Amino acid sequence: MKLFLSLLCAAAAVTAVADDYASTMYIKGAWGGGSWTWKEMTTIQDGVYSYRTTWASNTGFNTNTAASSSGALWFPKANIKGYDKNVITDGTEVTLVHSAASSTLSVSRTGYGMVVMLLSNNAPSIGDEITVDVYAKNINDDLSFTVTDPDGATVGTYSTYPFSFTVSQSGDYTLYATATDTNDGSTVDETLALTVSEPPVALDFDPTSDELRRCYHEDPATRDITFLFDCTIWGKSASSISSLYVRGSINGWRSSDDCKMIYDSTRNLYYVTVPYNTAKRPGNSGQPEYKFYLNGNYQSTYSGFPSDYIFRNADCNMIVIFAADDIDVIRANSEAANVIKQPSDFDLDTEEGQMEIANYRVVPGTKYLIRTYHPFKWSRTFSTEPYRMRYAAELAANDGVKSDIVLSGDETGSLTSYTVDGVTYQESIPEYYQTMINGGHVLYVGKGYSTPSYNEVYYNPTGDKLAYWINETVDFILSDTNAVPMTIHCRLGTDRTGVFCAILGALCGATWDEVVYDYELSNRLGTQEFRGGALLRYAFETMLGVTDISEVSDLSSAVADYFVNRGALTTGDIEALKVKLNGQETDHVTLSTADASQMPTKYYNLQGVRVALPAKGQLVIAVQGDKCFKVVY
């Protein structure tokens, strides 16, 4: 017997009616191991929905208020409350319960265990009454409950449900549930913690009408940002709001405790203050981007929201503009982002136009590393998509590309078709690329470990993953089996490719102005997307631990020092990288026979290719630890 216990947040009180929840909820899964389809859930109560089914190797589920993937929530198995792979196996009859307010999905064996629903705030304040009810349980089980306060004292014991208790202090309350099998007397216990916060406090300043309309206040001294959700302006009743978060680039677009908004009853608004160092984290626009996440749903901007504070790319997120920012530049960027180009907007009769549509160009600081759009996997259904892949492949074949670095995983086994303007295209691997695959000259970065991701390269550049990926990439480049020229790409060739190329270019001698200029060239694609240089700046300043990247006098040395100190690269690796990708030469010396006998085992020819045993008199690069010499062997 296994007891599954999870918290589901519903209305503000057990008798309250939350009028902001959807009347229907849908769930999408691979039912019976078949194709992914949407199913309508049963409404248990306002904001809580269930669906009973048979478990069939499900990797996870989507939920949404409509049978559409747009705006849907994704719950991988690891994030489904109550999931236990040893108990819930293929063929198990299960009940799935979704709470819109707390954005959770729970699972239990149908007829076994239970789901406990908190019919009040799942993050209550002192003085709140909490009501607990049971949705499903084993018919043979008797249930009992004990609640203790943060000091461990018993608040109450209960043998029937629903039951209520009042929280009187801040800290973690604990709910103990015991299921007793009436047939054999066996028991199973489970616990849940409920954190109680201090009563919310009112704002210590009066927001201006402009701040309320644009939804934030910037502290003139600290530059901290206080986000503001005025219930009147947004047309919402405070009684209908059980949870409200700021989600955005500042927290990886998730509901984090430090971005949960507090209600100020005096002003009828919600607010949360975010420190500048967190609030400054930019999105694709180069500005901090965010949306309000109310009762488990993103909120579109209200009618009349000030246009300067929405970035006009495909996402149309709200943005923070700091007092020191140039609003004219931001307006121009927003206008440039709101563009979807047609094939006729590119001069495809010229190589320059073909390179532009394929996002194809040599990485600054190198001669033999080329960044590009993916040569055979489609990513957008714009009319330009077939041309992007066509020219990415043709240009690479014409340039004699010999090796490829892939930052978006191995997708050779998932070729599919796509339709653009009524014409269906079939993905296929170009001949030159198949030759590279056959020869083992394609690197799928992170394969078997972790494929590079947007959040890691931009927001966690000091983490172990990026160091590992750069080490793996440089090893591939320096391998004597992988010849240049090489291409490097993800899907669009903008984000992961942009950061990797900025790092590799800097290691090979490119300046900050050169790498950021190259990074922003991807905005010529015209896919209603935009990548502001401030996003790359944030990643580099975080990685190097500096406040202003433009004040770093020698970017190449700073980036090299970072990866050498991390143990990801040696100075010898970096010198050899310059030679292979850029043909850069260093001073050389002639070694005596005695010196030669002390030479390290790693040699490279002047093209940067490793040489197992140089010929006598051959001019080579010798690498010994962090030292690198050009020598006559």
XYZ file of C-alpha atoms in Angstrom:
633
model
C 0.000 0.000 0.000
C 1.415 3.384 -0.992
C 0.065 6.759 0.098
C 0.476 9.642 -2.315
C 0.008 13.058 -0.772
C 0.246 16.374 -2.595
C -0.922 19.926 -2.139
C -3.312 21.525 -4.549
C -4.170 25.190 -4.178
C -7.721 26.173 -5.041
C -9.868 29.207 -4.205
C -9.085 31.851 -1.618
C -11.382 30.172 0.908
C -13.441 27.024 0.977
C -16.673 28.890 0.332
C -15.230 31.464 -2.066
C -15.805 31.235 -5.799
C -12.699 32.000 -7.855
C -14.110 33.550 -11.015
C -10.750 33.695 -12.807
C -10.295 29.954 -13.418
C -11.086 28.322 -16.717
C -14.268 26.268 -16.838
C -12.463 23.582 -18.836
C -8.978 22.097 -18.734
C -7.296 19.769 -21.210
C -4.409 17.347 -20.770
C -2.164 15.972 -23.519
C -0.267 12.699 -23.319
C 0.699 9.579 -25.240
C -2.366 7.629 -24.165
C -1.833 3.889 -24.322
C 1.606 4.513 -25.810
C 0.022 5.943 -28.973
C 0.061 9.398 -30.529
C -0.120 12.557 -28.439
C -3.694 13.830 -28.160
C -5.630 16.240 -25.976
C -8.256 14.961 -23.483
C -10.744 17.069 -21.540
C -10.342 16.813 -17.762
C -13.155 16.617 -15.209
C -13.605 19.714 -13.037
C -13.470 18.652 -9.380
C -13.921 22.171 -8.075
C -12.994 25.638 -9.245
C -9.382 25.501 -10.494
C -8.879 21.759 -9.833
C -9.269 19.159 -12.591
C -8.781 15.384 -12.877
C -8.383 12.716 -15.522
C -8.314 8.947 -15.073
C -6.307 6.826 -17.496
C -3.860 3.951 -17.900
C -0.151 4.740 -17.480
C 1.827 3.834 -20.595
C 5.514 4.840 -20.499
C 4.499 8.468 -20.330
C 7.392 10.940 -20.402
C 5.136 13.696 -19.124
C 1.992 15.680 -19.876
C 0.868 19.073 -21.154
C -2.083 20.953 -19.664
C -3.894 23.936 -21.125
C -7.251 25.692 -21.008
C -7.680 24.843 -24.698
C -6.652 21.822 -26.750
C -3.647 23.693 -28.087
C 0.112 23.601 -27.493
C 0.268 27.398 -27.492
C 0.774 28.502 -23.888
C 0.532 24.943 -22.557
C 2.306 23.892 -19.360
C 4.702 20.920 -19.522
C 5.094 18.474 -16.638
C 7.925 15.940 -17.096
C 7.658 12.803 -14.962
C 10.180 14.154 -12.477
C 7.912 17.125 -11.719
C 4.669 15.176 -11.267
C 3.795 14.988 -7.588
C 3.339 11.439 -6.286
C 5.083 9.749 -9.219
C 7.041 6.652 -8.169
C 8.467 4.538 -11.001
C 8.399 1.453 -8.781
C 4.651 1.769 -8.165
C 3.272 3.487 -11.254
C 4.261 1.261 -14.144
C 2.860 0.535 -17.594
C -0.745 -0.593 -17.328
C -1.366 1.010 -13.938
C -4.734 2.733 -13.629
C -3.978 6.259 -12.442
C -5.739 9.504 -11.595
C -4.082 12.741 -12.688
C -5.057 15.938 -10.870
C -4.117 19.421 -12.085
C -4.281 22.546 -9.924
C -4.381 25.741 -11.964
C -3.576 27.947 -8.991
C -0.393 26.179 -7.900
C 0.517 24.973 -11.411
C 0.980 21.390 -10.222
C 0.124 17.994 -11.647
C -0.288 15.052 -9.272
C -0.725 11.353 -9.913
C -1.903 8.415 -7.810
C -3.013 4.868 -8.498
C -6.742 4.995 -9.030
C -8.416 3.682 -5.888
C -5.150 3.813 -3.951
C -3.631 6.628 -1.981
C -5.125 10.082 -2.112
C -4.659 13.670 -3.150
C -4.999 16.313 -0.452
C -6.297 19.705 -1.578
C -5.665 22.897 0.350
C -8.746 24.974 -0.306
C -6.894 28.163 0.513
C -3.637 29.911 -0.262
C -0.781 27.458 -0.584
C 1.528 30.105 0.898
C -0.664 31.551 3.673
C 0.008 34.342 6.096
C -0.536 34.418 9.847
C -4.235 34.312 10.706
C -5.352 32.458 7.577
C -7.674 29.462 7.900
C -6.629 26.369 5.956
C -9.168 23.772 4.879
C -8.023 20.300 3.802
C -10.059 17.821 1.803
C -9.418 14.443 0.167
C -10.119 13.782 -3.474
C -9.468 10.036 -3.817
C -8.499 7.190 -1.506
C -8.368 3.432 -1.258
C -11.845 2.220 -0.360
C -10.350 -0.001 2.374
C -8.376 2.769 4.053
C -9.287 4.828 7.084
C -7.525 8.185 7.099
C -6.361 10.298 10.015
C -4.445 13.551 10.123
C -2.273 15.458 12.557
C -1.144 19.058 12.103
C 1.843 20.503 13.981
C 3.074 24.085 14.138
C 6.656 25.313 13.475
C 7.576 24.551 17.110
C 6.391 20.950 16.773
C 3.313 21.462 18.947
C 0.131 19.708 17.831
C -2.461 22.034 16.334
C -5.060 19.303 16.005
C -5.850 15.704 15.049
C -8.623 14.839 12.618
C -10.335 11.621 11.532
C -12.896 13.122 9.162
C -12.572 15.527 6.307
C -12.773 18.196 5.180
C -11.229 19.793 8.249
C -9.871 23.252 8.997
C -7.204 24.821 11.152
C -5.853 28.347 11.616
C -2.188 29.241 11.273
C -1.005 31.528 14.052
C 2.743 31.913 13.463
C 5.236 32.038 10.630
C 7.349 29.054 9.646
C 6.702 25.491 8.470
C 3.524 23.731 9.550
C 3.521 19.962 8.987
C 0.577 17.853 7.905
C 0.884 14.163 8.843
C -1.494 11.758 7.089
C -1.937 8.100 8.039
C -3.794 5.519 5.972
C -4.845 2.392 7.879
C -5.935 -0.661 5.870
C -9.120 -1.992 7.499
C -8.402 -5.500 6.189
C -4.972 -6.132 7.680
C -4.346 -3.095 9.914
C -1.226 -2.044 7.994
C -0.474 1.663 7.933
C 1.333 4.072 5.653
C 2.392 7.567 6.709
C 3.162 10.632 4.620
C 3.990 14.238 5.497
C 3.731 17.615 3.833
C 5.158 20.965 4.860
C 3.196 24.211 4.594
C 5.168 27.429 4.873
C 3.426 30.351 6.569
C 4.753 33.849 5.980
C 4.486 37.039 7.981
C 1.462 39.220 7.162
C 2.115 41.249 4.007
C 3.242 44.812 4.462
C 2.201 47.831 2.458
C 4.480 49.568 -0.012
C 6.733 52.162 1.559
C 6.270 54.600 -1.336
C 3.427 55.901 -3.472
C 3.781 54.793 -7.104
C 3.124 57.415 -9.751
C 0.399 56.893 -12.333
C 3.059 56.302 -15.016
C 4.727 53.640 -12.855
C 1.413 51.889 -12.281
C 0.693 51.872 -16.018
C 4.120 50.575 -17.034
C 4.013 48.178 -14.020
C 7.284 48.886 -12.250
C 9.159 51.442 -10.144
C 12.946 51.923 -10.264
C 14.572 52.976 -6.999
C 16.710 56.013 -7.933
C 19.418 55.103 -5.405
C 19.732 51.313 -5.632
C 18.188 50.738 -9.113
C 16.143 47.925 -7.539
C 12.916 47.240 -9.441
C 9.523 46.983 -7.726
C 7.017 45.302 -10.029
C 3.451 46.624 -9.671
C 0.180 44.927 -10.569
C -2.657 47.390 -10.013
C -5.887 45.377 -9.783
C -8.008 48.268 -11.031
C -5.863 48.923 -14.109
C -5.705 45.224 -14.961
C -9.434 44.730 -14.334
C -8.947 42.012 -11.713
C -10.591 41.445 -8.362
C -8.134 40.739 -5.547
C -10.506 38.081 -4.197
C -10.078 36.121 -7.445
C -6.267 36.014 -7.160
C -4.792 33.082 -5.290
C -1.274 33.365 -6.712
C 0.545 36.022 -8.691
C 4.168 35.881 -9.806
C 6.511 37.831 -11.999
C 8.013 35.435 -14.530
C 10.681 36.501 -16.971
C 14.320 36.600 -17.958
C 15.057 37.592 -14.354
C 14.191 34.085 -13.071
C 14.254 31.780 -16.080
C 10.505 32.171 -16.714
C 9.475 30.180 -13.653
C 7.513 30.868 -10.478
C 10.192 31.631 -7.893
C 9.569 32.596 -4.266
C 11.569 35.813 -4.640
C 9.227 36.936 -7.422
C 5.927 36.088 -5.726
C 3.843 39.243 -5.442
C 2.389 40.586 -2.179
C -1.002 42.234 -1.860
C -1.231 45.803 -0.581
C -4.879 46.168 0.432
C -4.525 49.928 0.978
C -3.639 50.535 -2.671
C -5.394 47.453 -4.120
C -2.262 46.305 -5.865
C 0.285 43.494 -5.800
C 4.007 44.162 -5.691
C 7.411 42.530 -5.327
C 10.836 44.169 -5.163
C 13.705 42.548 -7.064
C 17.351 43.609 -6.459
C 19.070 45.301 -9.366
C 21.617 42.508 -9.888
C 18.717 40.122 -10.483
C 16.364 42.530 -12.233
C 18.982 43.564 -14.796
C 19.181 40.085 -16.366
C 18.134 40.677 -19.990
C 16.046 38.676 -22.419
C 16.410 38.467 -26.189
C 15.596 42.161 -26.539
C 18.619 43.124 -24.463
C 16.250 44.452 -21.773
C 14.805 42.562 -18.789
C 11.620 40.866 -20.067
C 8.664 39.639 -18.017
C 4.975 38.784 -17.794
C 2.577 38.441 -14.898
C 1.628 34.841 -14.076
C -1.775 34.887 -12.385
C -3.474 31.729 -11.055
C -1.303 29.588 -13.315
C -1.798 31.616 -16.508
C 0.270 34.264 -18.294
C -1.500 37.608 -18.613
C -1.584 39.530 -21.868
C -1.068 43.256 -21.460
C -4.151 45.312 -20.668
C -5.698 47.604 -23.248
C -3.783 50.863 -23.337
C -0.498 49.490 -21.966
C 2.275 51.988 -22.884
C 3.792 50.815 -26.174
C 7.406 51.700 -25.310
C 7.371 49.046 -22.602
C 6.447 46.119 -24.881
C 9.169 44.677 -27.109
C 7.645 43.969 -30.500
C 9.206 40.624 -31.347
C 7.094 37.465 -31.642
C 6.805 37.151 -27.846
C 5.666 40.749 -27.173
C 6.940 40.595 -23.588
C 6.861 43.573 -21.262
C 10.289 45.095 -20.666
C 12.056 47.109 -17.994
C 13.792 50.252 -19.199
C 16.223 51.610 -16.636
C 16.620 55.354 -16.273
C 20.121 55.190 -17.765
C 19.002 53.251 -20.867
C 18.634 54.923 -24.265
C 14.928 54.622 -25.044
C 15.451 55.725 -28.665
C 17.773 52.763 -29.275
C 15.260 50.420 -27.610
C 12.456 51.776 -29.798
C 14.569 51.228 -32.917
C 15.427 47.676 -31.826
C 11.772 46.928 -31.121
C 10.804 48.171 -34.575
C 13.571 46.107 -36.188
C 12.410 43.023 -34.285
C 8.862 43.276 -35.605
C 9.830 42.141 -39.102
C 9.162 38.929 -40.999
C 11.243 38.940 -44.175
C 10.252 37.330 -47.450
C 12.724 35.650 -49.836
C 12.470 38.731 -52.068
C 13.961 40.813 -49.246
C 17.296 39.034 -49.807
C 19.445 39.426 -52.916
C 19.717 35.702 -53.568
C 21.555 36.248 -56.864
C 24.605 37.231 -54.832
C 26.692 35.255 -52.386
C 26.222 38.042 -49.848
C 22.444 37.663 -49.993
C 22.699 33.877 -49.743
C 24.963 34.178 -46.699
C 22.558 36.621 -45.062
C 19.479 34.389 -45.421
C 21.473 31.345 -44.193
C 23.037 33.242 -41.254
C 26.339 32.059 -42.740
C 29.618 33.852 -42.041
C 33.171 33.370 -40.799
C 33.553 33.707 -37.035
C 35.569 36.847 -36.162
C 39.140 36.119 -35.113
C 39.241 33.021 -37.334
C 39.595 32.102 -40.982
C 38.363 28.534 -40.955
C 35.385 28.459 -38.548
C 32.012 29.315 -40.097
C 28.755 29.857 -38.236
C 25.526 28.961 -40.008
C 21.850 28.055 -39.915
C 21.142 24.330 -39.566
C 21.695 22.821 -43.042
C 18.797 20.336 -42.989
C 16.480 20.778 -39.954
C 13.635 23.290 -40.258
C 12.772 25.564 -37.331
C 10.270 28.124 -38.624
C 7.371 27.913 -41.076
C 8.176 31.183 -42.821
C 8.514 31.305 -46.610
C 12.266 31.845 -46.174
C 12.854 28.501 -44.419
C 13.567 26.329 -47.488
C 16.023 28.944 -48.746
C 17.843 29.126 -45.424
C 18.601 25.407 -45.361
C 19.331 25.266 -49.083
C 21.954 27.992 -48.979
C 23.408 26.858 -45.665
C 24.134 23.499 -47.343
C 25.245 24.901 -50.711
C 27.602 27.478 -49.224
C 29.194 24.905 -46.924
C 29.658 22.419 -49.791
C 31.142 25.115 -52.043
C 33.534 26.200 -49.281
C 34.742 22.626 -48.881
C 33.613 22.287 -45.267
C 35.209 19.166 -43.804
C 33.893 19.055 -40.213
C 30.826 20.238 -38.303
C 30.061 21.178 -34.683
C 26.384 20.763 -33.710
C 25.018 22.513 -30.616
C 21.428 21.263 -30.912
C 21.861 17.507 -30.647
C 21.877 14.642 -33.135
C 18.696 14.916 -35.218
C 19.753 12.752 -38.140
C 17.310 10.093 -36.986
C 14.297 12.424 -36.845
C 14.035 13.777 -40.383
C 10.532 14.962 -41.141
C 8.562 17.070 -43.584
C 7.254 20.599 -43.242
C 4.866 22.746 -45.240
C 5.469 26.341 -46.280
C 3.052 28.330 -48.457
C 1.190 25.155 -49.328
C 4.314 23.319 -50.493
C 5.583 20.306 -48.547
C 9.333 19.819 -48.162
C 11.127 16.698 -46.962
C 14.198 17.092 -44.788
C 17.238 15.284 -46.148
C 20.918 15.168 -45.274
C 23.067 16.903 -47.927
C 25.714 14.787 -49.655
C 28.657 16.764 -48.269
C 27.218 16.389 -44.757
C 26.670 12.642 -45.093
C 30.330 12.348 -46.072
C 31.292 14.094 -42.826
C 29.013 11.792 -40.831
C 30.482 8.713 -42.498
C 33.994 9.899 -41.686
C 33.193 10.693 -38.051
C 33.796 14.405 -38.550
C 30.615 15.681 -36.833
C 30.593 16.596 -33.136
C 27.271 16.605 -31.292
C 28.290 18.744 -28.343
C 27.153 17.341 -25.014
C 25.892 14.064 -26.482
C 25.464 11.579 -23.648
C 25.886 14.402 -21.125
C 23.746 17.477 -21.733
C 23.010 19.304 -24.974
C 23.786 23.053 -24.806
C 20.781 25.145 -23.815
C 19.753 28.793 -23.977
C 19.599 29.202 -20.195
C 23.000 27.618 -19.596
C 24.975 29.637 -22.137
C 23.397 32.967 -21.243
C 22.474 32.733 -17.566
C 24.878 30.156 -16.130
C 28.120 30.754 -18.050
C 30.252 30.029 -14.957
C 28.695 26.579 -14.558
C 30.439 23.291 -15.216
C 28.402 22.584 -18.340
C 29.716 25.451 -20.450
C 33.299 24.664 -19.413
C 32.744 21.024 -20.408
C 31.204 21.985 -23.756
C 34.053 24.365 -24.640
C 36.632 21.718 -23.690
C 34.836 19.136 -25.842
C 34.563 21.559 -28.761
C 38.230 22.591 -28.672
C 39.345 18.952 -28.431
C 37.292 18.192 -31.548
C 38.752 21.154 -33.432
C 42.321 20.181 -32.531
C 41.916 16.501 -33.371
C 44.119 15.518 -36.304
C 41.162 13.646 -37.819
C 38.984 16.759 -38.187
C 40.044 19.105 -40.944
C 39.131 22.724 -41.575
C 37.134 24.597 -42.683
C 34.535 23.762 -40.056
C 30.973 24.901 -39.499
C 29.273 25.424 -36.145
C 25.538 25.817 -35.595
C 22.475 25.067 -33.491
C 19.066 25.440 -35.153
C 18.881 29.152 -36.027
C 22.555 29.843 -35.448
C 21.785 32.703 -33.052
C 21.798 31.868 -29.314
C 23.949 28.833 -28.543
C 25.926 29.443 -31.709
C 26.228 33.132 -30.860
C 27.746 32.523 -27.423
C 30.051 29.691 -28.572
C 31.331 31.753 -31.506
C 31.904 34.780 -29.291
C 33.987 32.627 -26.922
C 35.944 30.822 -29.659
C 36.438 34.069 -31.563
C 37.711 35.822 -28.429
C 40.098 32.939 -27.719
C 41.467 33.426 -31.240
C 41.992 37.170 -30.786
C 38.702 38.889 -31.657
C 37.836 42.067 -29.742
C 34.590 42.713 -27.894
C 33.402 45.107 -30.614
C 34.029 42.407 -33.223
C 32.197 39.606 -31.416
C 29.170 41.695 -30.447
C 28.889 43.091 -33.980
C 28.972 39.562 -35.359
C 26.427 38.424 -32.750
C 23.910 41.094 -33.740
C 24.233 40.310 -37.469
C 21.814 37.422 -36.848
C 19.062 40.040 -36.527
C 19.137 40.279 -40.349
C 17.287 36.944 -40.506
C 13.905 38.676 -40.264
C 12.057 36.016 -38.236
C 10.335 38.475 -35.876
C 13.072 37.760 -33.362
C 15.851 39.883 -31.966
C 19.074 39.321 -30.060
C 20.327 42.430 -28.290
C 24.044 42.730 -27.660
C 23.221 43.348 -23.993
C 22.268 39.669 -23.674
C 25.721 38.553 -24.848
C 27.257 41.275 -22.679
C 25.451 39.874 -19.623
C 26.816 36.375 -20.301
C 30.403 37.610 -20.737
C 30.336 39.956 -17.738
C 28.967 37.129 -15.592
C 31.547 34.677 -16.903
C 34.507 37.025 -16.412
C 33.250 38.590 -13.169
C 33.401 42.174 -14.479
C 30.872 44.990 -14.368
C 31.638 46.459 -17.806
C 32.994 44.230 -20.565
C 33.945 47.264 -22.671
C 36.568 48.143 -20.065
C 38.342 44.791 -20.455
C 41.448 45.866 -22.364
C 42.391 42.405 -23.681
C 39.310 40.238 -24.159
C 41.292 37.368 -25.641
C 43.553 37.080 -22.605
C 40.640 37.466 -20.170
C 38.628 34.670 -21.799
C 41.711 32.466 -22.098
C 42.575 33.004 -18.424
C 39.030 32.093 -17.423
C 39.008 28.730 -19.193
C 42.583 27.914 -18.182
C 41.787 28.677 -14.528
C 38.659 26.514 -14.814
C 40.858 23.649 -16.000
C 38.863 23.407 -19.221
C 41.751 24.421 -21.501
C 45.501 24.888 -21.377
C 47.373 27.793 -22.930
C 48.812 25.219 -25.301
C 45.309 24.258 -26.402
C 44.485 27.906 -27.040
C 47.654 28.568 -29.062
C 46.997 25.458 -31.145
C 43.387 26.603 -31.607
C 44.590 29.921 -33.020
C 46.868 28.123 -35.442
C 44.225 25.718 -36.720
C 41.391 28.223 -37.009
C 43.352 31.350 -37.840
C 46.859 30.439 -38.993
C 48.309 32.708 -36.316
C 52.075 32.239 -35.915
C 54.293 32.608 -32.844
C 58.068 32.898 -32.476
C 59.930 29.597 -32.884
C 63.198 28.185 -31.587
C 65.496 25.365 -32.687
C 65.935 22.647 -30.064
C 69.122 20.767 -29.458
C 69.042 16.968 -29.391
C 68.997 17.112 -25.591
C 66.097 19.513 -25.632
C 64.276 17.329 -28.117
C 64.554 14.390 -25.797
C 62.645 16.396 -23.214
C 59.868 17.384 -25.593
C 56.275 16.655 -24.562
C 54.192 14.161 -26.480
C 51.773 16.676 -28.022
C 52.885 18.151 -31.364
C 50.944 20.068 -33.985
C 51.836 21.031 -37.542
C 51.394 24.634 -38.681
C 47.787 23.911 -39.665
C 47.025 22.959 -36.072
C 46.749 19.210 -36.805
C 48.270 16.892 -34.231
C 51.363 14.993 -35.367
C 52.194 11.741 -33.602
C 55.937 11.774 -34.515
C 57.348 14.805 -36.381
C 60.007 14.293 -39.023
C 63.523 15.480 -38.275
C 63.849 19.143 -39.158
C 60.064 19.639 -39.329
C 58.749 22.958 -38.008
C 56.039 22.120 -35.471
C 54.205 23.507 -32.439
C 55.110 21.750 -29.207
C 52.765 21.893 -26.220
C 53.955 21.121 -22.696
C 51.383 21.853 -20.016
C 50.637 25.566 -20.233
C 53.697 26.313 -22.420
C 53.630 26.434 -26.190
C 56.614 26.771 -28.562
C 57.162 26.697 -32.293
C 60.171 24.438 -32.771
C 62.294 22.739 -35.414
C 62.246 19.090 -34.342
